[in-house]
């Protein structure tokens, strides 16, 4: 978990005991636990939302459409119009 082993956790607990004091340490631990629990719920909610938004079937359909447009050109409704004929500049003569 974050590369912290048991000895490091013991040192952190001892420092917290000295900084916070023995009377307030249980309240601090409870608050920290609740905060971590809410953070975990929020991150799971974001993950679920992303999974819901990016369904594999929708992505596959979009990828197939993109591949087809690359392989076969643009779709019928996107076809280019023919270019207009060039303007006749015969009125201008070269010297």
PDB file of N, CA and C in Angstrom:
ATOM      1  N   UNK A   1       0.850  -1.188   0.000  1.00  0.00           N
ATOM      2  CA  UNK A   1       0.000   0.000   0.000  1.00  0.00           C
ATOM      3  C   UNK A   1       0.885   1.237   0.000  1.00  0.00           C
ATOM      4  N   UNK A   2       1.238   1.914  -0.932  1.00  0.00           N
ATOM      5  CA  UNK A   2       2.075   3.109  -0.981  1.00  0.00           C
ATOM      6  C   UNK A   2       3.524   2.821  -0.624  1.00  0.00           C
ATOM      7  N   UNK A   3       3.958   1.578  -0.572  1.00  0.00           N
ATOM      8  CA  UNK A   3       5.334   1.259  -0.245  1.00  0.00           C
ATOM      9  C   UNK A   3       5.684   1.471   1.216  1.00  0.00           C
ATOM     10  N   UNK A   4       4.678   1.460   2.096  1.00  0.00           N
ATOM     11  CA  UNK A   4       4.916   1.650   3.530  1.00  0.00           C
ATOM     12  C   UNK A   4       4.785   0.295   4.209  1.00  0.00           C
ATOM     13  N   UNK A   5       5.825  -0.091   4.937  1.00  0.00           N
ATOM     14  CA  UNK A   5       5.810  -1.357   5.645  1.00  0.00           C
ATOM     15  C   UNK A   5       5.366  -1.184   7.091  1.00  0.00           C
ATOM     16  N   UNK A   6       5.404  -2.286   7.829  1.00  0.00           N
ATOM     17  CA  UNK A   6       4.990  -2.282   9.230  1.00  0.00           C
ATOM     18  C   UNK A   6       5.881  -1.373  10.081  1.00  0.00           C
ATOM     19  N   UNK A   7       7.197  -1.402   9.921  1.00  0.00           N
ATOM     20  CA  UNK A   7       8.020  -0.507  10.758  1.00  0.00           C
ATOM     21  C   UNK A   7       7.687   0.976  10.543  1.00  0.00           C
ATOM     22  N   UNK A   8       7.428   1.350   9.296  1.00  0.00           N
ATOM     23  CA  UNK A   8       7.081   2.747   9.015  1.00  0.00           C
ATOM     24  C   UNK A   8       5.748   3.124   9.651  1.00  0.00           C
ATOM     25  N   UNK A   9       4.780   2.195   9.599  1.00  0.00           N
ATOM     26  CA  UNK A   9       3.477   2.463  10.222  1.00  0.00           C
ATOM     27  C   UNK A   9       3.614   2.638  11.732  1.00  0.00           C
ATOM     28  N   UNK A  10       4.479   1.852  12.358  1.00  0.00           N
ATOM     29  CA  UNK A  10       4.697   1.985  13.804  1.00  0.00           C
ATOM     30  C   UNK A  10       5.295   3.351  14.124  1.00  0.00           C
ATOM     31  N   UNK A  11       6.266   3.786  13.338  1.00  0.00           N
ATOM     32  CA  UNK A  11       6.875   5.105  13.561  1.00  0.00           C
ATOM     33  C   UNK A  11       5.836   6.204  13.379  1.00  0.00           C
ATOM     34  N   UNK A  12       5.002   6.096  12.344  1.00  0.00           N
ATOM     35  CA  UNK A  12       3.951   7.102  12.105  1.00  0.00           C
ATOM     36  C   UNK A  12       2.973   7.136  13.277  1.00  0.00           C
ATOM     37  N   UNK A  13       2.601   5.955  13.803  1.00  0.00           N
ATOM     38  CA  UNK A  13       1.678   5.895  14.936  1.00  0.00           C
ATOM     39  C   UNK A  13       2.288   6.537  16.180  1.00  0.00           C
ATOM     40  N   UNK A  14       3.556   6.307  16.427  1.00  0.00           N
ATOM     41  CA  UNK A  14       4.217   6.900  17.603  1.00  0.00           C
ATOM     42  C   UNK A  14       4.294   8.417  17.461  1.00  0.00           C
ATOM     43  N   UNK A  15       4.651   8.898  16.279  1.00  0.00           N
ATOM     44  CA  UNK A  15       4.713  10.348  16.054  1.00  0.00           C
ATOM     45  C   UNK A  15       3.326  10.962  16.220  1.00  0.00           C
ATOM     46  N   UNK A  16       2.296  10.302  15.672  1.00  0.00           N
ATOM     47  CA  UNK A  16       0.930  10.808  15.811  1.00  0.00           C
ATOM     48  C   UNK A  16       0.517  10.839  17.276  1.00  0.00           C
ATOM     49  N   UNK A  17       0.920   9.846  18.053  1.00  0.00           N
ATOM     50  CA  UNK A  17       0.595   9.807  19.479  1.00  0.00           C
ATOM     51  C   UNK A  17       1.210  10.999  20.203  1.00  0.00           C
ATOM     52  N   UNK A  18       2.446  11.341  19.866  1.00  0.00           N
ATOM     53  CA  UNK A  18       3.098  12.492  20.503  1.00  0.00           C
ATOM     54  C   UNK A  18       2.505  13.818  20.031  1.00  0.00           C
ATOM     55  N   UNK A  19       2.182  13.922  18.759  1.00  0.00           N
ATOM     56  CA  UNK A  19       1.682  15.186  18.208  1.00  0.00           C
ATOM     57  C   UNK A  19       0.251  15.452  18.654  1.00  0.00           C
ATOM     58  N   UNK A  20      -0.607  14.467  18.537  1.00  0.00           N
ATOM     59  CA  UNK A  20      -2.034  14.660  18.823  1.00  0.00           C
ATOM     60  C   UNK A  20      -2.338  14.449  20.303  1.00  0.00           C
ATOM     61  N   UNK A  21      -1.694  13.509  20.896  1.00  0.00           N
ATOM     62  CA  UNK A  21      -1.970  13.196  22.299  1.00  0.00           C
ATOM     63  C   UNK A  21      -2.851  11.966  22.395  1.00  0.00           C
ATOM     64  N   UNK A  22      -2.752  11.252  23.514  1.00  0.00           N
ATOM     65  CA  UNK A  22      -3.502   9.995  23.647  1.00  0.00           C
ATOM     66  C   UNK A  22      -5.013  10.177  23.735  1.00  0.00           C
ATOM     67  N   UNK A  23      -5.477  11.337  24.194  1.00  0.00           N
ATOM     68  CA  UNK A  23      -6.919  11.528  24.346  1.00  0.00           C
ATOM     69  C   UNK A  23      -7.608  11.779  23.005  1.00  0.00           C
ATOM     70  N   UNK A  24      -6.939  12.481  22.107  1.00  0.00           N
ATOM     71  CA  UNK A  24      -7.560  12.839  20.830  1.00  0.00           C
ATOM     72  C   UNK A  24      -7.216  11.868  19.698  1.00  0.00           C
ATOM     73  N   UNK A  25      -6.314  10.933  19.937  1.00  0.00           N
ATOM     74  CA  UNK A  25      -5.897  10.013  18.883  1.00  0.00           C
ATOM     75  C   UNK A  25      -7.047   9.135  18.372  1.00  0.00           C
ATOM     76  N   UNK A  26      -7.915   8.574  19.243  1.00  0.00           N
ATOM     77  CA  UNK A  26      -9.033   7.775  18.712  1.00  0.00           C
ATOM     78  C   UNK A  26      -9.981   8.599  17.828  1.00  0.00           C
ATOM     79  N   UNK A  27     -10.244   9.847  18.214  1.00  0.00           N
ATOM     80  CA  UNK A  27     -11.115  10.695  17.394  1.00  0.00           C
ATOM     81  C   UNK A  27     -10.473  10.987  16.038  1.00  0.00           C
ATOM     82  N   UNK A  28      -9.171  11.225  16.056  1.00  0.00           N
ATOM     83  CA  UNK A  28      -8.447  11.476  14.812  1.00  0.00           C
ATOM     84  C   UNK A  28      -8.486  10.247  13.907  1.00  0.00           C
ATOM     85  N   UNK A  29      -8.285   9.071  14.496  1.00  0.00           N
ATOM     86  CA  UNK A  29      -8.312   7.832  13.712  1.00  0.00           C
ATOM     87  C   UNK A  29      -9.697   7.593  13.118  1.00  0.00           C
ATOM     88  N   UNK A  30     -10.745   7.890  13.894  1.00  0.00           N
ATOM     89  CA  UNK A  30     -12.112   7.720  13.400  1.00  0.00           C
ATOM     90  C   UNK A  30     -12.386   8.679  12.244  1.00  0.00           C
ATOM     91  N   UNK A  31     -11.973   9.913  12.394  1.00  0.00           N
ATOM     92  CA  UNK A  31     -12.175  10.903  11.328  1.00  0.00           C
ATOM     93  C   UNK A  31     -11.398  10.524  10.070  1.00  0.00           C
ATOM     94  N   UNK A  32     -10.183  10.063  10.258  1.00  0.00           N
ATOM     95  CA  UNK A  32      -9.365   9.641   9.123  1.00  0.00           C
ATOM     96  C   UNK A  32      -9.995   8.447   8.414  1.00  0.00           C
ATOM     97  N   UNK A  33     -10.508   7.509   9.176  1.00  0.00           N
ATOM     98  CA  UNK A  33     -11.178   6.339   8.591  1.00  0.00           C
ATOM     99  C   UNK A  33     -12.403   6.727   7.788  1.00  0.00           C
ATOM    100  N   UNK A  34     -13.219   7.639   8.333  1.00  0.00           N
ATOM    101  CA  UNK A  34     -14.410   8.099   7.608  1.00  0.00           C
ATOM    102  C   UNK A  34     -14.020   8.834   6.325  1.00  0.00           C
ATOM    103  N   UNK A  35     -12.981   9.647   6.417  1.00  0.00           N
ATOM    104  CA  UNK A  35     -12.522  10.377   5.233  1.00  0.00           C
ATOM    105  C   UNK A  35     -12.043   9.439   4.138  1.00  0.00           C
ATOM    106  N   UNK A  36     -11.272   8.429   4.525  1.00  0.00           N
ATOM    107  CA  UNK A  36     -10.797   7.454   3.543  1.00  0.00           C
ATOM    108  C   UNK A  36     -11.947   6.658   2.942  1.00  0.00           C
ATOM    109  N   UNK A  37     -12.952   6.338   3.768  1.00  0.00           N
ATOM    110  CA  UNK A  37     -14.113   5.599   3.279  1.00  0.00           C
ATOM    111  C   UNK A  37     -14.889   6.431   2.256  1.00  0.00           C
ATOM    112  N   UNK A  38     -15.083   7.707   2.531  1.00  0.00           N
ATOM    113  CA  UNK A  38     -15.794   8.570   1.588  1.00  0.00           C
ATOM    114  C   UNK A  38     -14.993   8.773   0.307  1.00  0.00           C
ATOM    115  N   UNK A  39     -13.677   8.878   0.442  1.00  0.00           N
ATOM    116  CA  UNK A  39     -12.825   9.004  -0.746  1.00  0.00           C
ATOM    117  C   UNK A  39     -12.943   7.759  -1.618  1.00  0.00           C
ATOM    118  N   UNK A  40     -12.960   6.594  -0.993  1.00  0.00           N
ATOM    119  CA  UNK A  40     -13.082   5.341  -1.737  1.00  0.00           C
ATOM    120  C   UNK A  40     -14.431   5.267  -2.447  1.00  0.00           C
ATOM    121  N   UNK A  41     -15.510   5.662  -1.762  1.00  0.00           N
ATOM    122  CA  UNK A  41     -16.837   5.660  -2.390  1.00  0.00           C
ATOM    123  C   UNK A  41     -16.886   6.614  -3.577  1.00  0.00           C
ATOM    124  N   UNK A  42     -16.294   7.786  -3.412  1.00  0.00           N
ATOM    125  CA  UNK A  42     -16.296   8.768  -4.498  1.00  0.00           C
ATOM    126  C   UNK A  42     -15.499   8.261  -5.693  1.00  0.00           C
ATOM    127  N   UNK A  43     -14.353   7.650  -5.436  1.00  0.00           N
ATOM    128  CA  UNK A  43     -13.550   7.144  -6.555  1.00  0.00           C
ATOM    129  C   UNK A  43     -14.249   5.983  -7.250  1.00  0.00           C
ATOM    130  N   UNK A  44     -14.961   5.147  -6.496  1.00  0.00           N
ATOM    131  CA  UNK A  44     -15.736   4.069  -7.117  1.00  0.00           C
ATOM    132  C   UNK A  44     -16.872   4.642  -7.958  1.00  0.00           C
ATOM    133  N   UNK A  45     -17.493   5.715  -7.476  1.00  0.00           N
ATOM    134  CA  UNK A  45     -18.559   6.359  -8.243  1.00  0.00           C
ATOM    135  C   UNK A  45     -18.049   6.932  -9.551  1.00  0.00           C
ATOM    136  N   UNK A  46     -16.885   7.553  -9.505  1.00  0.00           N
ATOM    137  CA  UNK A  46     -16.297   8.107 -10.730  1.00  0.00           C
ATOM    138  C   UNK A  46     -15.948   6.980 -11.697  1.00  0.00           C
ATOM    139  N   UNK A  47     -15.368   5.902 -11.168  1.00  0.00           N
ATOM    140  CA  UNK A  47     -15.010   4.763 -12.017  1.00  0.00           C
ATOM    141  C   UNK A  47     -16.252   4.168 -12.668  1.00  0.00           C
ATOM    142  N   UNK A  48     -17.308   4.009 -11.900  1.00  0.00           N
ATOM    143  CA  UNK A  48     -18.556   3.451 -12.439  1.00  0.00           C
ATOM    144  C   UNK A  48     -19.153   4.379 -13.487  1.00  0.00           C
ATOM    145  N   UNK A  49     -19.088   5.664 -13.242  1.00  0.00           N
ATOM    146  CA  UNK A  49     -19.606   6.638 -14.205  1.00  0.00           C
ATOM    147  C   UNK A  49     -18.838   6.573 -15.518  1.00  0.00           C
ATOM    148  N   UNK A  50     -17.534   6.440 -15.435  1.00  0.00           N
ATOM    149  CA  UNK A  50     -16.716   6.339 -16.649  1.00  0.00           C
ATOM    150  C   UNK A  50     -17.038   5.050 -17.393  1.00  0.00           C
ATOM    151  N   UNK A  51     -17.182   3.954 -16.661  1.00  0.00           N
ATOM    152  CA  UNK A  51     -17.528   2.686 -17.309  1.00  0.00           C
ATOM    153  C   UNK A  51     -18.889   2.774 -17.985  1.00  0.00           C
ATOM    154  N   UNK A  52     -19.836   3.445 -17.344  1.00  0.00           N
ATOM    155  CA  UNK A  52     -21.178   3.590 -17.915  1.00  0.00           C
ATOM    156  C   UNK A  52     -21.134   4.457 -19.165  1.00  0.00           C
ATOM    157  N   UNK A  53     -20.329   5.498 -19.133  1.00  0.00           N
ATOM    158  CA  UNK A  53     -20.236   6.404 -20.270  1.00  0.00           C
ATOM    159  C   UNK A  53     -19.547   5.741 -21.453  1.00  0.00           C
ATOM    160  N   UNK A  54     -18.519   4.986 -21.190  1.00  0.00           N
ATOM    161  CA  UNK A  54     -17.730   4.365 -22.251  1.00  0.00           C
ATOM    162  C   UNK A  54     -18.029   2.873 -22.338  1.00  0.00           C
ATOM    163  N   UNK A  55     -19.244   2.541 -22.732  1.00  0.00           N
ATOM    164  CA  UNK A  55     -19.608   1.140 -22.871  1.00  0.00           C
ATOM    165  C   UNK A  55     -18.826   0.531 -24.030  1.00  0.00           C
ATOM    166  N   UNK A  56     -18.389  -0.712 -23.887  1.00  0.00           N
ATOM    167  CA  UNK A  56     -17.603  -1.343 -24.955  1.00  0.00           C
ATOM    168  C   UNK A  56     -18.344  -1.429 -26.289  1.00  0.00           C
ATOM    169  N   UNK A  57     -19.659  -1.666 -26.261  1.00  0.00           N
ATOM    170  CA  UNK A  57     -20.411  -1.765 -27.511  1.00  0.00           C
ATOM    171  C   UNK A  57     -20.416  -0.437 -28.254  1.00  0.00           C
ATOM    172  N   UNK A  58     -20.604   0.656 -27.524  1.00  0.00           N
ATOM    173  CA  UNK A  58     -20.609   1.973 -28.157  1.00  0.00           C
ATOM    174  C   UNK A  58     -19.241   2.288 -28.752  1.00  0.00           C
ATOM    175  N   UNK A  59     -18.197   1.950 -28.022  1.00  0.00           N
ATOM    176  CA  UNK A  59     -16.851   2.211 -28.522  1.00  0.00           C
ATOM    177  C   UNK A  59     -16.559   1.379 -29.761  1.00  0.00           C
ATOM    178  N   UNK A  60     -17.013   0.122 -29.771  1.00  0.00           N
ATOM    179  CA  UNK A  60     -16.780  -0.740 -30.925  1.00  0.00           C
ATOM    180  C   UNK A  60     -17.500  -0.186 -32.145  1.00  0.00           C
ATOM    181  N   UNK A  61     -18.724   0.279 -31.957  1.00  0.00           N
ATOM    182  CA  UNK A  61     -19.477   0.853 -33.073  1.00  0.00           C
ATOM    183  C   UNK A  61     -18.789   2.108 -33.612  1.00  0.00           C
ATOM    184  N   UNK A  62     -18.323   2.962 -32.717  1.00  0.00           N
ATOM    185  CA  UNK A  62     -17.625   4.175 -33.145  1.00  0.00           C
ATOM    186  C   UNK A  62     -16.330   3.832 -33.880  1.00  0.00           C
ATOM    187  N   UNK A  63     -15.599   2.850 -33.378  1.00  0.00           N
ATOM    188  CA  UNK A  63     -14.352   2.443 -34.032  1.00  0.00           C
ATOM    189  C   UNK A  63     -14.626   1.856 -35.414  1.00  0.00           C
ATOM    190  N   UNK A  64     -15.690   1.053 -35.538  1.00  0.00           N
ATOM    191  CA  UNK A  64     -16.035   0.491 -36.845  1.00  0.00           C
ATOM    192  C   UNK A  64     -16.389   1.592 -37.835  1.00  0.00           C
ATOM    193  N   UNK A  65     -17.162   2.580 -37.393  1.00  0.00           N
ATOM    194  CA  UNK A  65     -17.508   3.701 -38.271  1.00  0.00           C
ATOM    195  C   UNK A  65     -16.257   4.461 -38.700  1.00  0.00           C
ATOM    196  N   UNK A  66     -15.348   4.673 -37.770  1.00  0.00           N
ATOM    197  CA  UNK A  66     -14.116   5.394 -38.079  1.00  0.00           C
ATOM    198  C   UNK A  66     -13.265   4.611 -39.077  1.00  0.00           C
ATOM    199  N   UNK A  67     -13.140   3.292 -38.857  1.00  0.00           N
ATOM    200  CA  UNK A  67     -12.361   2.460 -39.779  1.00  0.00           C
ATOM    201  C   UNK A  67     -12.974   2.476 -41.174  1.00  0.00           C
ATOM    202  N   UNK A  68     -14.309   2.365 -41.240  1.00  0.00           N
ATOM    203  CA  UNK A  68     -14.975   2.378 -42.539  1.00  0.00           C
ATOM    204  C   UNK A  68     -14.773   3.707 -43.249  1.00  0.00           C
ATOM    205  N   UNK A  69     -14.811   4.798 -42.504  1.00  0.00           N
ATOM    206  CA  UNK A  69     -14.613   6.098 -43.143  1.00  0.00           C
ATOM    207  C   UNK A  69     -13.182   6.228 -43.661  1.00  0.00           C
ATOM    208  N   UNK A  70     -12.227   5.619 -42.972  1.00  0.00           N
ATOM    209  CA  UNK A  70     -10.847   5.656 -43.453  1.00  0.00           C
ATOM    210  C   UNK A  70     -10.654   4.755 -44.667  1.00  0.00           C
ATOM    211  N   UNK A  71     -11.286   3.585 -44.633  1.00  0.00           N
ATOM    212  CA  UNK A  71     -11.103   2.630 -45.725  1.00  0.00           C
ATOM    213  C   UNK A  71     -11.878   3.008 -46.981  1.00  0.00           C
ATOM    214  N   UNK A  72     -13.104   3.454 -46.817  1.00  0.00           N
ATOM    215  CA  UNK A  72     -13.985   3.661 -47.965  1.00  0.00           C
ATOM    216  C   UNK A  72     -14.279   5.124 -48.236  1.00  0.00           C
ATOM    217  N   UNK A  73     -13.622   6.003 -47.608  1.00  0.00           N
ATOM    218  CA  UNK A  73     -13.878   7.425 -47.816  1.00  0.00           C
ATOM    219  C   UNK A  73     -15.022   7.892 -46.954  1.00  0.00           C
ATOM    220  N   UNK A  74     -15.501   9.066 -47.269  1.00  0.00           N
ATOM    221  CA  UNK A  74     -16.555   9.666 -46.457  1.00  0.00           C
ATOM    222  C   UNK A  74     -17.883   8.980 -46.715  1.00  0.00           C
ATOM    223  N   UNK A  75     -18.817   9.158 -45.794  1.00  0.00           N
ATOM    224  CA  UNK A  75     -20.159   8.614 -45.951  1.00  0.00           C
ATOM    225  C   UNK A  75     -20.890   9.360 -47.054  1.00  0.00           C
ATOM    226  N   UNK A  76     -22.017   8.791 -47.515  1.00  0.00           N
ATOM    227  CA  UNK A  76     -22.777   9.386 -48.615  1.00  0.00           C
ATOM    228  C   UNK A  76     -23.185  10.821 -48.322  1.00  0.00           C
ATOM    229  N   UNK A  77     -23.633  11.080 -47.087  1.00  0.00           N
ATOM    230  CA  UNK A  77     -24.098  12.424 -46.778  1.00  0.00           C
ATOM    231  C   UNK A  77     -22.944  13.414 -46.662  1.00  0.00           C
ATOM    232  N   UNK A  78     -21.724  12.909 -46.559  1.00  0.00           N
ATOM    233  CA  UNK A  78     -20.569  13.785 -46.421  1.00  0.00           C
ATOM    234  C   UNK A  78     -19.782  13.945 -47.719  1.00  0.00           C
ATOM    235  N   UNK A  79     -20.309  13.401 -48.822  1.00  0.00           N
ATOM    236  CA  UNK A  79     -19.551  13.445 -50.073  1.00  0.00           C
ATOM    237  C   UNK A  79     -19.305  14.878 -50.507  1.00  0.00           C
ATOM    238  N   UNK A  80     -18.181  15.077 -51.131  1.00  0.00           N
ATOM    239  CA  UNK A  80     -17.806  16.418 -51.582  1.00  0.00           C
ATOM    240  C   UNK A  80     -18.591  16.782 -52.837  1.00  0.00           C
ATOM    241  N   UNK A  81     -18.894  18.054 -52.958  1.00  0.00           N
ATOM    242  CA  UNK A  81     -19.563  18.545 -54.166  1.00  0.00           C
ATOM    243  C   UNK A  81     -18.515  18.770 -55.239  1.00  0.00           C
ATOM    244  N   UNK A  82     -18.923  18.657 -56.506  1.00  0.00           N
ATOM    245  CA  UNK A  82     -17.951  18.925 -57.566  1.00  0.00           C
ATOM    246  C   UNK A  82     -17.511  20.385 -57.526  1.00  0.00           C
ATOM    247  N   UNK A  83     -16.295  20.612 -57.912  1.00  0.00           N
ATOM    248  CA  UNK A  83     -15.746  21.965 -57.903  1.00  0.00           C
ATOM    249  C   UNK A  83     -16.372  22.783 -59.018  1.00  0.00           C
ATOM    250  N   UNK A  84     -16.521  24.074 -58.784  1.00  0.00           N
ATOM    251  CA  UNK A  84     -17.060  24.947 -59.828  1.00  0.00           C
ATOM    252  C   UNK A  84     -15.977  25.146 -60.885  1.00  0.00           C
ATOM    253  N   UNK A  85     -16.390  25.348 -62.141  1.00  0.00           N
ATOM    254  CA  UNK A  85     -15.394  25.511 -63.205  1.00  0.00           C
ATOM    255  C   UNK A  85     -14.568  26.763 -62.968  1.00  0.00           C
ATOM    256  N   UNK A  86     -13.329  26.772 -63.438  1.00  0.00           N
ATOM    257  CA  UNK A  86     -12.477  27.948 -63.233  1.00  0.00           C
ATOM    258  C   UNK A  86     -13.007  29.142 -64.001  1.00  0.00           C
ATOM    259  N   UNK A  87     -12.761  30.308 -63.455  1.00  0.00           N
ATOM    260  CA  UNK A  87     -13.204  31.534 -64.117  1.00  0.00           C
ATOM    261  C   UNK A  87     -12.359  31.763 -65.358  1.00  0.00           C
ATOM    262  N   UNK A  88     -13.012  32.259 -66.382  1.00  0.00           N
ATOM    263  CA  UNK A  88     -12.313  32.512 -67.634  1.00  0.00           C
ATOM    264  C   UNK A  88     -11.664  33.880 -67.559  1.00  0.00           C
ATOM    265  N   UNK A  89     -10.372  33.930 -67.580  1.00  0.00           N
ATOM    266  CA  UNK A  89      -9.631  35.186 -67.522  1.00  0.00           C
ATOM    267  C   UNK A  89      -9.118  35.581 -68.909  1.00  0.00           C
ATOM    268  N   UNK A  90      -9.907  35.282 -69.935  1.00  0.00           N
ATOM    269  CA  UNK A  90      -9.468  35.604 -71.297  1.00  0.00           C
ATOM    270  C   UNK A  90      -9.481  37.101 -71.560  1.00  0.00           C
ATOM    271  N   UNK A  91     -10.206  37.874 -70.717  1.00  0.00           N
ATOM    272  CA  UNK A  91     -10.226  39.322 -70.909  1.00  0.00           C
ATOM    273  C   UNK A  91      -8.867  39.929 -70.606  1.00  0.00           C
ATOM    274  N   UNK A  92      -8.122  39.275 -69.747  1.00  0.00           N
ATOM    275  CA  UNK A  92      -6.778  39.757 -69.444  1.00  0.00           C
ATOM    276  C   UNK A  92      -5.821  39.133 -70.458  1.00  0.00           C
ATOM    277  N   UNK A  93      -5.106  39.957 -71.114  1.00  0.00           N
ATOM    278  CA  UNK A  93      -4.138  39.449 -72.088  1.00  0.00           C
ATOM    279  C   UNK A  93      -2.744  39.757 -71.592  1.00  0.00           C
ATOM    280  N   UNK A  94      -1.858  38.904 -71.922  1.00  0.00           N
ATOM    281  CA  UNK A  94      -0.484  39.136 -71.489  1.00  0.00           C
ATOM    282  C   UNK A  94       0.200  40.086 -72.459  1.00  0.00           C
ATOM    283  N   UNK A  95       1.065  40.987 -72.014  1.00  0.00           N
ATOM    284  CA  UNK A  95       1.709  41.972 -72.899  1.00  0.00           C
ATOM    285  C   UNK A  95       2.699  41.371 -73.839  1.00  0.00           C
TER     286      UNK A  95
END
